[in-house]
């Protein structure tokens, strides 16, 4: 079962390439940290602040192409965690057909924030992250 989440915070640190975003369960207490790269962190942060870059960035290019080809992003889903790597899918509607597009979670969230679509995480992924944090004090992907 997929659980709807919201972006609760973003942590950008200039001294390292690893940045963090945190998703929070909308109707619950669980949180979900993800390590993202600087470009994705800045893209997400820029969108949250309503800032447009002077030239289109990769996430903007994808969004424009999808819309120009008659597609609309319906939701994003973080659907798996394997060997410390998260997996996600974009769900795109085009001419009455739903397409699942494999995507890195950081890119999916950057695009999802730009297009203001819901973010979902599979329940088993939340359970795995919660177990990793309980066992080690930090997520496996830290």
PDB file of N, CA and C in Angstrom, residues 8-76:
ATOM      1  N   UNK A   8       8.812  17.751   4.036  1.00  0.00           N
ATOM      2  CA  UNK A   8       8.757  18.487   5.299  1.00  0.00           C
ATOM      3  C   UNK A   8       9.954  19.404   5.499  1.00  0.00           C
ATOM      4  N   UNK A   9      11.110  19.018   4.937  1.00  0.00           N
ATOM      5  CA  UNK A   9      12.259  19.922   5.039  1.00  0.00           C
ATOM      6  C   UNK A   9      13.347  19.490   4.071  1.00  0.00           C
ATOM      7  N   UNK A  10      14.228  20.439   3.829  1.00  0.00           N
ATOM      8  CA  UNK A  10      15.381  20.200   2.980  1.00  0.00           C
ATOM      9  C   UNK A  10      16.590  20.772   3.701  1.00  0.00           C
ATOM     10  N   UNK A  11      17.665  20.011   3.730  1.00  0.00           N
ATOM     11  CA  UNK A  11      18.882  20.437   4.410  1.00  0.00           C
ATOM     12  C   UNK A  11      19.991  20.540   3.370  1.00  0.00           C
ATOM     13  N   UNK A  12      20.414  21.760   3.103  1.00  0.00           N
ATOM     14  CA  UNK A  12      21.490  22.001   2.144  1.00  0.00           C
ATOM     15  C   UNK A  12      22.722  22.440   2.927  1.00  0.00           C
ATOM     16  N   UNK A  13      23.792  21.669   2.733  1.00  0.00           N
ATOM     17  CA  UNK A  13      25.062  21.976   3.392  1.00  0.00           C
ATOM     18  C   UNK A  13      26.112  22.212   2.311  1.00  0.00           C
ATOM     19  N   UNK A  14      26.711  23.362   2.325  1.00  0.00           N
ATOM     20  CA  UNK A  14      27.675  23.768   1.297  1.00  0.00           C
ATOM     21  C   UNK A  14      28.950  22.935   1.305  1.00  0.00           C
ATOM     22  N   UNK A  15      29.308  22.356   2.439  1.00  0.00           N
ATOM     23  CA  UNK A  15      30.617  21.703   2.555  1.00  0.00           C
ATOM     24  C   UNK A  15      30.645  20.261   2.082  1.00  0.00           C
ATOM     25  N   UNK A  16      29.511  19.735   1.661  1.00  0.00           N
ATOM     26  CA  UNK A  16      29.455  18.343   1.213  1.00  0.00           C
ATOM     27  C   UNK A  16      28.533  18.213   0.012  1.00  0.00           C
ATOM     28  N   UNK A  17      28.745  17.174  -0.769  1.00  0.00           N
ATOM     29  CA  UNK A  17      27.876  16.931  -1.924  1.00  0.00           C
ATOM     30  C   UNK A  17      26.554  16.285  -1.525  1.00  0.00           C
ATOM     31  N   UNK A  18      26.524  15.593  -0.390  1.00  0.00           N
ATOM     32  CA  UNK A  18      25.302  14.905   0.059  1.00  0.00           C
ATOM     33  C   UNK A  18      24.384  15.890   0.781  1.00  0.00           C
ATOM     34  N   UNK A  19      23.200  16.036   0.242  1.00  0.00           N
ATOM     35  CA  UNK A  19      22.180  16.897   0.837  1.00  0.00           C
ATOM     36  C   UNK A  19      21.039  15.992   1.285  1.00  0.00           C
ATOM     37  N   UNK A  20      20.158  16.507   2.122  1.00  0.00           N
ATOM     38  CA  UNK A  20      19.083  15.683   2.659  1.00  0.00           C
ATOM     39  C   UNK A  20      17.731  16.351   2.459  1.00  0.00           C
ATOM     40  N   UNK A  21      16.755  15.530   2.115  1.00  0.00           N
ATOM     41  CA  UNK A  21      15.369  15.973   2.152  1.00  0.00           C
ATOM     42  C   UNK A  21      14.635  15.002   3.065  1.00  0.00           C
ATOM     43  N   UNK A  22      13.582  15.487   3.651  1.00  0.00           N
ATOM     44  CA  UNK A  22      12.784  14.639   4.532  1.00  0.00           C
ATOM     45  C   UNK A  22      11.331  14.719   4.118  1.00  0.00           C
ATOM     46  N   UNK A  23      10.744  13.546   3.941  1.00  0.00           N
ATOM     47  CA  UNK A  23       9.318  13.445   3.679  1.00  0.00           C
ATOM     48  C   UNK A  23       8.624  13.053   4.968  1.00  0.00           C
ATOM     49  N   UNK A  24       7.403  13.542   5.149  1.00  0.00           N
ATOM     50  CA  UNK A  24       6.622  13.220   6.341  1.00  0.00           C
ATOM     51  C   UNK A  24       5.265  12.673   5.908  1.00  0.00           C
ATOM     52  N   UNK A  25       4.850  11.637   6.579  1.00  0.00           N
ATOM     53  CA  UNK A  25       3.551  11.024   6.324  1.00  0.00           C
ATOM     54  C   UNK A  25       2.452  12.056   6.578  1.00  0.00           C
ATOM     55  N   UNK A  26       1.545  12.221   5.630  1.00  0.00           N
ATOM     56  CA  UNK A  26       0.495  13.233   5.759  1.00  0.00           C
ATOM     57  C   UNK A  26      -0.465  12.901   6.892  1.00  0.00           C
ATOM     58  N   UNK A  27      -0.908  11.672   6.992  1.00  0.00           N
ATOM     59  CA  UNK A  27      -1.862  11.292   8.037  1.00  0.00           C
ATOM     60  C   UNK A  27      -1.218  10.352   9.047  1.00  0.00           C
ATOM     61  N   UNK A  28      -0.008  10.674   9.455  1.00  0.00           N
ATOM     62  CA  UNK A  28       0.690   9.819  10.398  1.00  0.00           C
ATOM     63  C   UNK A  28       1.922  10.495  10.951  1.00  0.00           C
ATOM     64  N   UNK A  29       2.775   9.706  11.559  1.00  0.00           N
ATOM     65  CA  UNK A  29       3.933  10.223  12.274  1.00  0.00           C
ATOM     66  C   UNK A  29       5.267   9.921  11.600  1.00  0.00           C
ATOM     67  N   UNK A  30       5.281   9.010  10.638  1.00  0.00           N
ATOM     68  CA  UNK A  30       6.556   8.557  10.078  1.00  0.00           C
ATOM     69  C   UNK A  30       7.196   9.613   9.196  1.00  0.00           C
ATOM     70  N   UNK A  31       8.525   9.616   9.231  1.00  0.00           N
ATOM     71  CA  UNK A  31       9.316  10.475   8.361  1.00  0.00           C
ATOM     72  C   UNK A  31      10.252   9.598   7.545  1.00  0.00           C
ATOM     73  N   UNK A  32      10.775  10.177   6.485  1.00  0.00           N
ATOM     74  CA  UNK A  32      11.524   9.413   5.516  1.00  0.00           C
ATOM     75  C   UNK A  32      12.658  10.281   4.965  1.00  0.00           C
ATOM     76  N   UNK A  33      13.908  10.066   5.422  1.00  0.00           N
ATOM     77  CA  UNK A  33      15.025  10.872   4.912  1.00  0.00           C
ATOM     78  C   UNK A  33      15.603  10.280   3.630  1.00  0.00           C
ATOM     79  N   UNK A  34      15.996  11.146   2.711  1.00  0.00           N
ATOM     80  CA  UNK A  34      16.634  10.718   1.471  1.00  0.00           C
ATOM     81  C   UNK A  34      17.855  11.592   1.243  1.00  0.00           C
ATOM     82  N   UNK A  35      18.965  10.965   0.903  1.00  0.00           N
ATOM     83  CA  UNK A  35      20.166  11.691   0.510  1.00  0.00           C
ATOM     84  C   UNK A  35      20.019  12.038  -0.964  1.00  0.00           C
ATOM     85  N   UNK A  36      20.242  13.302  -1.301  1.00  0.00           N
ATOM     86  CA  UNK A  36      20.159  13.749  -2.690  1.00  0.00           C
ATOM     87  C   UNK A  36      21.422  14.538  -3.032  1.00  0.00           C
ATOM     88  N   UNK A  37      21.675  14.702  -4.300  1.00  0.00           N
ATOM     89  CA  UNK A  37      22.808  15.488  -4.761  1.00  0.00           C
ATOM     90  C   UNK A  37      22.511  16.977  -4.706  1.00  0.00           C
ATOM     91  N   UNK A  38      23.558  17.779  -4.838  1.00  0.00           N
ATOM     92  CA  UNK A  38      23.390  19.234  -4.807  1.00  0.00           C
ATOM     93  C   UNK A  38      22.454  19.757  -5.897  1.00  0.00           C
ATOM     94  N   UNK A  39      22.605  19.308  -7.159  1.00  0.00           N
ATOM     95  CA  UNK A  39      21.706  19.866  -8.190  1.00  0.00           C
ATOM     96  C   UNK A  39      20.234  19.620  -7.879  1.00  0.00           C
ATOM     97  N   UNK A  40      19.913  18.416  -7.409  1.00  0.00           N
ATOM     98  CA  UNK A  40      18.526  18.103  -7.081  1.00  0.00           C
ATOM     99  C   UNK A  40      18.059  18.904  -5.862  1.00  0.00           C
ATOM    100  N   UNK A  41      18.919  19.023  -4.860  1.00  0.00           N
ATOM    101  CA  UNK A  41      18.566  19.795  -3.664  1.00  0.00           C
ATOM    102  C   UNK A  41      18.294  21.256  -4.026  1.00  0.00           C
ATOM    103  N   UNK A  42      19.163  21.829  -4.863  1.00  0.00           N
ATOM    104  CA  UNK A  42      18.960  23.216  -5.273  1.00  0.00           C
ATOM    105  C   UNK A  42      17.707  23.370  -6.135  1.00  0.00           C
ATOM    106  N   UNK A  43      17.438  22.390  -7.001  1.00  0.00           N
ATOM    107  CA  UNK A  43      16.228  22.449  -7.837  1.00  0.00           C
ATOM    108  C   UNK A  43      14.975  22.411  -6.964  1.00  0.00           C
ATOM    109  N   UNK A  44      14.961  21.527  -5.972  1.00  0.00           N
ATOM    110  CA  UNK A  44      13.817  21.422  -5.060  1.00  0.00           C
ATOM    111  C   UNK A  44      13.669  22.707  -4.255  1.00  0.00           C
ATOM    112  N   UNK A  45      14.768  23.194  -3.703  1.00  0.00           N
ATOM    113  CA  UNK A  45      14.745  24.409  -2.888  1.00  0.00           C
ATOM    114  C   UNK A  45      14.271  25.607  -3.709  1.00  0.00           C
ATOM    115  N   UNK A  46      14.773  25.729  -4.931  1.00  0.00           N
ATOM    116  CA  UNK A  46      14.392  26.831  -5.811  1.00  0.00           C
ATOM    117  C   UNK A  46      12.882  26.801  -6.083  1.00  0.00           C
ATOM    118  N   UNK A  47      12.342  25.607  -6.346  1.00  0.00           N
ATOM    119  CA  UNK A  47      10.907  25.483  -6.615  1.00  0.00           C
ATOM    120  C   UNK A  47      10.076  25.845  -5.381  1.00  0.00           C
ATOM    121  N   UNK A  48      10.526  25.404  -4.216  1.00  0.00           N
ATOM    122  CA  UNK A  48       9.797  25.720  -2.989  1.00  0.00           C
ATOM    123  C   UNK A  48       9.758  27.214  -2.733  1.00  0.00           C
ATOM    124  N   UNK A  49      10.816  27.900  -3.138  1.00  0.00           N
ATOM    125  CA  UNK A  49      10.900  29.355  -2.945  1.00  0.00           C
ATOM    126  C   UNK A  49      10.279  30.131  -4.094  1.00  0.00           C
ATOM    127  N   UNK A  50       9.814  29.435  -5.136  1.00  0.00           N
ATOM    128  CA  UNK A  50       9.186  30.098  -6.273  1.00  0.00           C
ATOM    129  C   UNK A  50      10.157  30.822  -7.178  1.00  0.00           C
ATOM    130  N   UNK A  51      11.422  30.408  -7.177  1.00  0.00           N
ATOM    131  CA  UNK A  51      12.433  31.062  -7.997  1.00  0.00           C
ATOM    132  C   UNK A  51      12.613  30.324  -9.318  1.00  0.00           C
ATOM    133  N   UNK A  52      12.639  31.071 -10.408  1.00  0.00           N
ATOM    134  CA  UNK A  52      12.887  30.481 -11.722  1.00  0.00           C
ATOM    135  C   UNK A  52      14.325  30.760 -12.130  1.00  0.00           C
ATOM    136  N   UNK A  53      15.044  29.727 -12.572  1.00  0.00           N
ATOM    137  CA  UNK A  53      16.407  29.965 -13.034  1.00  0.00           C
ATOM    138  C   UNK A  53      16.383  30.746 -14.348  1.00  0.00           C
ATOM    139  N   UNK A  54      17.472  31.443 -14.673  1.00  0.00           N
ATOM    140  CA  UNK A  54      17.481  32.224 -15.918  1.00  0.00           C
ATOM    141  C   UNK A  54      17.368  31.351 -17.176  1.00  0.00           C
ATOM    142  N   UNK A  55      17.836  30.121 -17.108  1.00  0.00           N
ATOM    143  CA  UNK A  55      17.747  29.167 -18.212  1.00  0.00           C
ATOM    144  C   UNK A  55      17.130  27.883 -17.669  1.00  0.00           C
ATOM    145  N   UNK A  56      16.408  27.132 -18.494  1.00  0.00           N
ATOM    146  CA  UNK A  56      15.791  25.880 -18.014  1.00  0.00           C
ATOM    147  C   UNK A  56      16.837  24.876 -17.531  1.00  0.00           C
ATOM    148  N   UNK A  57      16.559  24.263 -16.405  1.00  0.00           N
ATOM    149  CA  UNK A  57      17.387  23.193 -15.879  1.00  0.00           C
ATOM    150  C   UNK A  57      16.819  21.859 -16.379  1.00  0.00           C
ATOM    151  N   UNK A  58      17.508  20.769 -16.104  1.00  0.00           N
ATOM    152  CA  UNK A  58      17.098  19.457 -16.609  1.00  0.00           C
ATOM    153  C   UNK A  58      15.669  19.110 -16.205  1.00  0.00           C
ATOM    154  N   UNK A  59      15.309  19.373 -14.947  1.00  0.00           N
ATOM    155  CA  UNK A  59      13.955  19.066 -14.488  1.00  0.00           C
ATOM    156  C   UNK A  59      12.921  19.918 -15.223  1.00  0.00           C
ATOM    157  N   UNK A  60      13.277  21.160 -15.509  1.00  0.00           N
ATOM    158  CA  UNK A  60      12.386  22.036 -16.268  1.00  0.00           C
ATOM    159  C   UNK A  60      12.219  21.519 -17.698  1.00  0.00           C
ATOM    160  N   UNK A  61      13.312  21.064 -18.286  1.00  0.00           N
ATOM    161  CA  UNK A  61      13.278  20.521 -19.646  1.00  0.00           C
ATOM    162  C   UNK A  61      12.341  19.314 -19.718  1.00  0.00           C
ATOM    163  N   UNK A  62      12.485  18.403 -18.773  1.00  0.00           N
ATOM    164  CA  UNK A  62      11.621  17.220 -18.753  1.00  0.00           C
ATOM    165  C   UNK A  62      10.157  17.620 -18.628  1.00  0.00           C
ATOM    166  N   UNK A  63       9.874  18.536 -17.719  1.00  0.00           N
ATOM    167  CA  UNK A  63       8.499  18.978 -17.487  1.00  0.00           C
ATOM    168  C   UNK A  63       7.910  19.605 -18.749  1.00  0.00           C
ATOM    169  N   UNK A  64       8.670  20.469 -19.388  1.00  0.00           N
ATOM    170  CA  UNK A  64       8.200  21.135 -20.605  1.00  0.00           C
ATOM    171  C   UNK A  64       7.964  20.133 -21.722  1.00  0.00           C
ATOM    172  N   UNK A  65       8.895  19.197 -21.910  1.00  0.00           N
ATOM    173  CA  UNK A  65       8.733  18.192 -22.964  1.00  0.00           C
ATOM    174  C   UNK A  65       7.493  17.336 -22.718  1.00  0.00           C
ATOM    175  N   UNK A  66       7.309  16.905 -21.465  1.00  0.00           N
ATOM    176  CA  UNK A  66       6.167  16.067 -21.131  1.00  0.00           C
ATOM    177  C   UNK A  66       4.864  16.810 -21.450  1.00  0.00           C
ATOM    178  N   UNK A  67       4.780  18.055 -21.039  1.00  0.00           N
ATOM    179  CA  UNK A  67       3.560  18.823 -21.265  1.00  0.00           C
ATOM    180  C   UNK A  67       3.352  19.112 -22.751  1.00  0.00           C
ATOM    181  N   UNK A  68       4.425  19.444 -23.473  1.00  0.00           N
ATOM    182  CA  UNK A  68       4.311  19.720 -24.901  1.00  0.00           C
ATOM    183  C   UNK A  68       3.893  18.487 -25.692  1.00  0.00           C
ATOM    184  N   UNK A  69       4.189  17.299 -25.169  1.00  0.00           N
ATOM    185  CA  UNK A  69       3.798  16.052 -25.826  1.00  0.00           C
ATOM    186  C   UNK A  69       2.436  15.546 -25.331  1.00  0.00           C
ATOM    187  N   UNK A  70       1.732  16.391 -24.579  1.00  0.00           N
ATOM    188  CA  UNK A  70       0.383  16.056 -24.153  1.00  0.00           C
ATOM    189  C   UNK A  70       0.300  15.233 -22.884  1.00  0.00           C
ATOM    190  N   UNK A  71       1.373  15.164 -22.141  1.00  0.00           N
ATOM    191  CA  UNK A  71       1.377  14.395 -20.909  1.00  0.00           C
ATOM    192  C   UNK A  71       1.170  15.265 -19.688  1.00  0.00           C
ATOM    193  N   UNK A  72       0.723  14.620 -18.621  1.00  0.00           N
ATOM    194  CA  UNK A  72       0.603  15.315 -17.335  1.00  0.00           C
ATOM    195  C   UNK A  72       1.052  14.356 -16.237  1.00  0.00           C
ATOM    196  N   UNK A  73       1.828  14.866 -15.334  1.00  0.00           N
ATOM    197  CA  UNK A  73       2.310  14.063 -14.214  1.00  0.00           C
ATOM    198  C   UNK A  73       1.204  13.964 -13.180  1.00  0.00           C
ATOM    199  N   UNK A  74       0.845  12.727 -12.827  1.00  0.00           N
ATOM    200  CA  UNK A  74      -0.240  12.497 -11.877  1.00  0.00           C
ATOM    201  C   UNK A  74       0.264  12.314 -10.453  1.00  0.00           C
ATOM    202  N   UNK A  75       1.381  11.599 -10.305  1.00  0.00           N
ATOM    203  CA  UNK A  75       1.932  11.346  -8.968  1.00  0.00           C
ATOM    204  C   UNK A  75       3.340  10.790  -9.129  1.00  0.00           C
ATOM    205  N   UNK A  76       4.059  10.791  -8.004  1.00  0.00           N
ATOM    206  CA  UNK A  76       5.327  10.070  -7.950  1.00  0.00           C
ATOM    207  C   UNK A  76       5.228   9.041  -6.839  1.00  0.00           C
TER     208      UNK A  76
END
